mmCIF file of C-alpha atoms and ligand atoms in Angstrom:
data_model
loop_
_atom_site.group_PDB
_atom_site.id
_atom_site.type_symbol
_atom_site.label_atom_id
_atom_site.label_comp_id
_atom_site.label_asym_id
_atom_site.label_seq_id
_atom_site.Cartn_x
_atom_site.Cartn_y
_atom_site.Cartn_z
ATOM 1 C CA UNK A 1 0.000 0.000 0.000
ATOM 2 C CA UNK A 2 1.274 3.382 -0.887
ATOM 3 C CA UNK A 3 2.295 5.878 1.796
ATOM 4 C CA UNK A 4 -0.158 8.492 0.699
ATOM 5 C CA UNK A 5 -3.006 6.093 1.636
ATOM 6 C CA UNK A 6 -4.311 5.848 -1.903
ATOM 7 C CA UNK A 7 -5.303 2.408 -3.074
ATOM 8 C CA UNK A 8 -2.371 2.083 -5.439
ATOM 9 C CA UNK A 9 0.147 -0.671 -4.918
ATOM 10 C CA UNK A 10 2.731 2.064 -5.077
ATOM 11 C CA UNK A 11 5.757 2.858 -7.178
ATOM 12 C CA UNK A 12 9.006 0.947 -7.032
ATOM 13 C CA UNK A 13 10.746 3.537 -4.870
ATOM 14 C CA UNK A 14 14.092 1.733 -4.970
ATOM 15 C CA UNK A 15 14.464 2.900 -8.575
ATOM 16 C CA UNK A 16 15.005 6.383 -7.211
ATOM 17 C CA UNK A 17 17.636 5.513 -4.601
ATOM 18 C CA UNK A 18 20.627 6.106 -6.897
ATOM 19 C CA UNK A 19 19.303 9.537 -7.814
ATOM 20 C CA UNK A 20 18.714 10.413 -4.165
ATOM 21 C CA UNK A 21 22.194 9.228 -3.236
ATOM 22 C CA UNK A 22 23.700 11.508 -5.894
ATOM 23 C CA UNK A 23 21.499 14.584 -5.461
ATOM 24 C CA UNK A 24 19.308 14.144 -2.384
ATOM 25 C CA UNK A 25 21.758 15.660 0.100
ATOM 26 C CA UNK A 26 21.128 19.195 -1.104
ATOM 27 C CA UNK A 27 17.614 20.640 -1.063
ATOM 28 C CA UNK A 28 18.684 22.918 -3.903
ATOM 29 C CA UNK A 29 18.688 19.833 -6.128
ATOM 30 C CA UNK A 30 14.972 19.217 -5.752
ATOM 31 C CA UNK A 31 14.162 20.143 -9.359
ATOM 32 C CA UNK A 32 16.876 17.811 -10.633
ATOM 33 C CA UNK A 33 15.554 14.994 -8.450
ATOM 34 C CA UNK A 34 12.013 15.576 -9.741
ATOM 35 C CA UNK A 35 13.279 15.595 -13.348
ATOM 36 C CA UNK A 36 15.066 12.291 -12.795
ATOM 37 C CA UNK A 37 11.979 10.844 -11.084
ATOM 38 C CA UNK A 38 9.874 11.814 -14.083
ATOM 39 C CA UNK A 39 12.377 10.132 -16.408
ATOM 40 C CA UNK A 40 12.097 6.948 -14.352
ATOM 41 C CA UNK A 41 8.327 6.800 -13.766
ATOM 42 C CA UNK A 42 7.068 8.844 -16.719
ATOM 43 C CA UNK A 43 5.387 11.233 -14.264
ATOM 44 C CA UNK A 44 5.630 12.146 -10.558
ATOM 45 C CA UNK A 45 3.501 9.700 -8.568
ATOM 46 C CA UNK A 46 2.229 10.855 -5.159
ATOM 47 C CA UNK A 47 4.126 8.174 -3.235
ATOM 48 C CA UNK A 48 7.313 9.366 -4.945
ATOM 49 C CA UNK A 49 6.605 12.895 -3.678
ATOM 50 C CA UNK A 50 6.413 11.506 -0.123
ATOM 51 C CA UNK A 51 9.579 9.468 -0.623
ATOM 52 C CA UNK A 52 11.571 12.410 -1.967
ATOM 53 C CA UNK A 53 10.364 14.586 0.930
ATOM 54 C CA UNK A 54 11.394 11.971 3.480
ATOM 55 C CA UNK A 55 14.811 11.370 1.929
ATOM 56 C CA UNK A 56 15.611 15.058 1.371
ATOM 57 C CA UNK A 57 14.441 16.224 4.797
ATOM 58 C CA UNK A 58 11.585 18.231 3.343
ATOM 59 C CA UNK A 59 7.796 17.975 3.501
ATOM 60 C CA UNK A 60 5.447 16.461 0.908
ATOM 61 C CA UNK A 61 3.719 19.859 0.642
ATOM 62 C CA UNK A 62 6.967 21.581 -0.303
ATOM 63 C CA UNK A 63 7.926 18.926 -2.854
ATOM 64 C CA UNK A 64 4.406 18.979 -4.300
ATOM 65 C CA UNK A 65 4.540 22.762 -4.401
ATOM 66 C CA UNK A 66 7.595 22.658 -6.663
ATOM 67 C CA UNK A 67 6.180 19.816 -8.790
ATOM 68 C CA UNK A 68 2.958 21.724 -9.419
ATOM 69 C CA UNK A 69 4.676 25.076 -10.029
ATOM 70 C CA UNK A 70 6.657 23.960 -13.072
ATOM 71 C CA UNK A 71 4.748 22.900 -16.163
ATOM 72 C CA UNK A 72 7.487 20.454 -17.109
ATOM 73 C CA UNK A 73 6.290 18.088 -14.389
ATOM 74 C CA UNK A 74 3.405 15.702 -14.926
ATOM 75 C CA UNK A 75 1.476 14.514 -11.892
ATOM 76 C CA UNK A 76 -0.540 11.962 -13.804
ATOM 77 C CA UNK A 77 0.652 9.208 -16.115
ATOM 78 C CA UNK A 78 0.478 10.066 -19.803
ATOM 79 C CA UNK A 79 -1.317 7.890 -22.307
ATOM 80 C CA UNK A 80 0.271 5.285 -24.561
ATOM 81 C CA UNK A 81 -0.032 7.838 -27.378
ATOM 82 C CA UNK A 82 0.974 11.438 -26.672
ATOM 83 C CA UNK A 83 -0.696 13.755 -29.177
ATOM 84 C CA UNK A 84 1.305 16.958 -29.509
ATOM 85 C CA UNK A 85 -0.958 19.316 -31.398
ATOM 86 C CA UNK A 86 0.800 22.311 -32.900
ATOM 87 C CA UNK A 87 -0.738 25.668 -32.020
ATOM 88 C CA UNK A 88 1.995 27.674 -33.718
ATOM 89 C CA UNK A 89 1.098 30.529 -36.077
ATOM 90 C CA UNK A 90 1.054 28.610 -39.377
ATOM 91 C CA UNK A 91 -0.979 25.784 -37.876
ATOM 92 C CA UNK A 92 -3.297 28.240 -36.162
ATOM 93 C CA UNK A 93 -3.949 30.075 -39.432
ATOM 94 C CA UNK A 94 -4.606 26.755 -41.177
ATOM 95 C CA UNK A 95 -7.184 25.533 -38.689
ATOM 96 C CA UNK A 96 -5.511 23.861 -35.715
ATOM 97 C CA UNK A 97 -8.359 25.172 -33.557
ATOM 98 C CA UNK A 98 -10.844 23.017 -35.475
ATOM 99 C CA UNK A 99 -8.504 20.038 -35.203
ATOM 100 C CA UNK A 100 -8.300 20.521 -31.455
ATOM 101 C CA UNK A 101 -12.085 20.708 -31.137
ATOM 102 C CA UNK A 102 -12.472 17.480 -33.124
ATOM 103 C CA UNK A 103 -9.829 15.642 -31.075
ATOM 104 C CA UNK A 104 -11.223 16.862 -27.749
ATOM 105 C CA UNK A 105 -14.763 15.916 -28.734
ATOM 106 C CA UNK A 106 -13.730 12.526 -30.070
ATOM 107 C CA UNK A 107 -11.607 11.587 -27.056
ATOM 108 C CA UNK A 108 -13.627 13.504 -24.473
ATOM 109 C CA UNK A 109 -10.545 15.202 -23.034
ATOM 110 C CA UNK A 110 -9.067 18.689 -22.993
ATOM 111 C CA UNK A 111 -5.541 19.958 -23.495
ATOM 112 C CA UNK A 112 -3.357 18.305 -20.858
ATOM 113 C CA UNK A 113 -5.824 15.475 -20.335
ATOM 114 C CA UNK A 114 -5.617 11.711 -20.756
ATOM 115 C CA UNK A 115 -8.405 9.389 -21.836
ATOM 116 C CA UNK A 116 -9.909 7.115 -19.193
ATOM 117 C CA UNK A 117 -8.533 4.049 -20.956
ATOM 118 C CA UNK A 118 -5.009 5.519 -20.698
ATOM 119 C CA UNK A 119 -4.549 5.391 -24.454
ATOM 120 C CA UNK A 120 -4.290 9.052 -25.455
ATOM 121 C CA UNK A 121 -2.960 12.249 -23.902
ATOM 122 C CA UNK A 122 -3.306 15.624 -25.589
ATOM 123 C CA UNK A 123 -0.829 18.446 -25.296
ATOM 124 C CA UNK A 124 -0.937 21.678 -27.254
ATOM 125 C CA UNK A 125 2.560 22.764 -28.221
ATOM 126 C CA UNK A 126 4.321 25.582 -30.039
ATOM 127 C CA UNK A 127 5.699 25.198 -33.583
ATOM 128 C CA UNK A 128 6.845 21.646 -34.314
ATOM 129 C CA UNK A 129 9.163 22.885 -37.050
ATOM 130 C CA UNK A 130 7.291 21.471 -40.057
ATOM 131 C CA UNK A 131 5.040 24.425 -40.880
ATOM 132 C CA UNK A 132 4.761 23.489 -44.577
ATOM 133 C CA UNK A 133 2.641 20.546 -43.412
ATOM 134 C CA UNK A 134 0.357 22.691 -41.255
ATOM 135 C CA UNK A 135 -1.844 21.981 -39.512
ATOM 136 C CA UNK A 136 0.287 19.317 -37.862
ATOM 137 C CA UNK A 137 0.194 16.982 -34.893
ATOM 138 C CA UNK A 138 2.932 14.684 -33.727
ATOM 139 C CA UNK A 139 2.105 11.410 -32.027
ATOM 140 C CA UNK A 140 4.933 9.498 -30.354
ATOM 141 C CA UNK A 141 7.452 11.181 -32.648
ATOM 142 C CA UNK A 142 5.536 10.711 -35.937
ATOM 143 C CA UNK A 143 4.301 13.885 -37.656
ATOM 144 C CA UNK A 144 0.872 13.907 -39.281
ATOM 145 C CA UNK A 145 0.347 16.906 -41.535
ATOM 146 C CA UNK A 146 -2.254 18.656 -43.712
ATOM 147 C CA UNK A 147 -4.824 17.666 -41.134
ATOM 148 C CA UNK A 148 -8.540 18.128 -41.323
ATOM 149 C CA UNK A 149 -10.784 17.350 -38.355
ATOM 150 C CA UNK A 150 -11.902 14.085 -40.029
ATOM 151 C CA UNK A 151 -8.359 13.081 -40.920
ATOM 152 C CA UNK A 152 -7.173 13.674 -37.334
ATOM 153 C CA UNK A 153 -10.004 11.577 -35.902
ATOM 154 C CA UNK A 154 -9.272 8.843 -38.470
ATOM 155 C CA UNK A 155 -5.634 8.718 -37.357
ATOM 156 C CA UNK A 156 -6.721 8.344 -33.734
ATOM 157 C CA UNK A 157 -9.087 5.540 -34.681
ATOM 158 C CA UNK A 158 -6.287 3.746 -36.566
ATOM 159 C CA UNK A 159 -4.047 3.984 -33.508
ATOM 160 C CA UNK A 160 -6.830 2.684 -31.306
ATOM 161 C CA UNK A 161 -7.164 -0.359 -33.574
ATOM 162 C CA UNK A 162 -3.396 -0.811 -33.611
ATOM 163 C CA UNK A 163 -3.342 -0.763 -29.798
ATOM 164 C CA UNK A 164 -6.104 -3.364 -29.618
ATOM 165 C CA UNK A 165 -4.225 -5.821 -31.867
HETATM 166 S S1 FES B 1 3.387 26.383 -36.746
HETATM 167 FE FE1 FES B 1 2.829 24.290 -36.659
HETATM 168 S S2 FES B 1 4.593 23.281 -37.357
HETATM 169 FE FE2 FES B 1 5.152 25.360 -37.356
#
């Protein structure tokens, strides 16, 4: 049972021990420790917040305060597919707003959210660097360009089928 009294079986906290040995002695390294924790777990689980606080002589509230302050930290696991939807100027002009509406409606999530089945997360991002393909989204490193709302939804459906196979 996890220390925060949630029902989760808890994270494998030992995975973080090397990081804490290297950086945990100095409270000024908290951001580095959180970055390393996110690399290990994919996000910052609550029991990891408690563990870091205990090992660094801090409080869970302080650690959580830093983790929530910086947008680089995720406090929930991301989906199997991370949709990075470009909201840069070229994509905006070419209809990324309509693409976002279609994705949000289809998946029933908002920017920053993850579907209940854990399959998709959506994150709006700045220019992805392939403006000639605008509007563009990138999913797990693959760019999908010249999107229309229907095309974007079709891509998500294909990935859903792929995940089910
Ligand atoms: S503005 Fe979207 S890729 Fe550049």
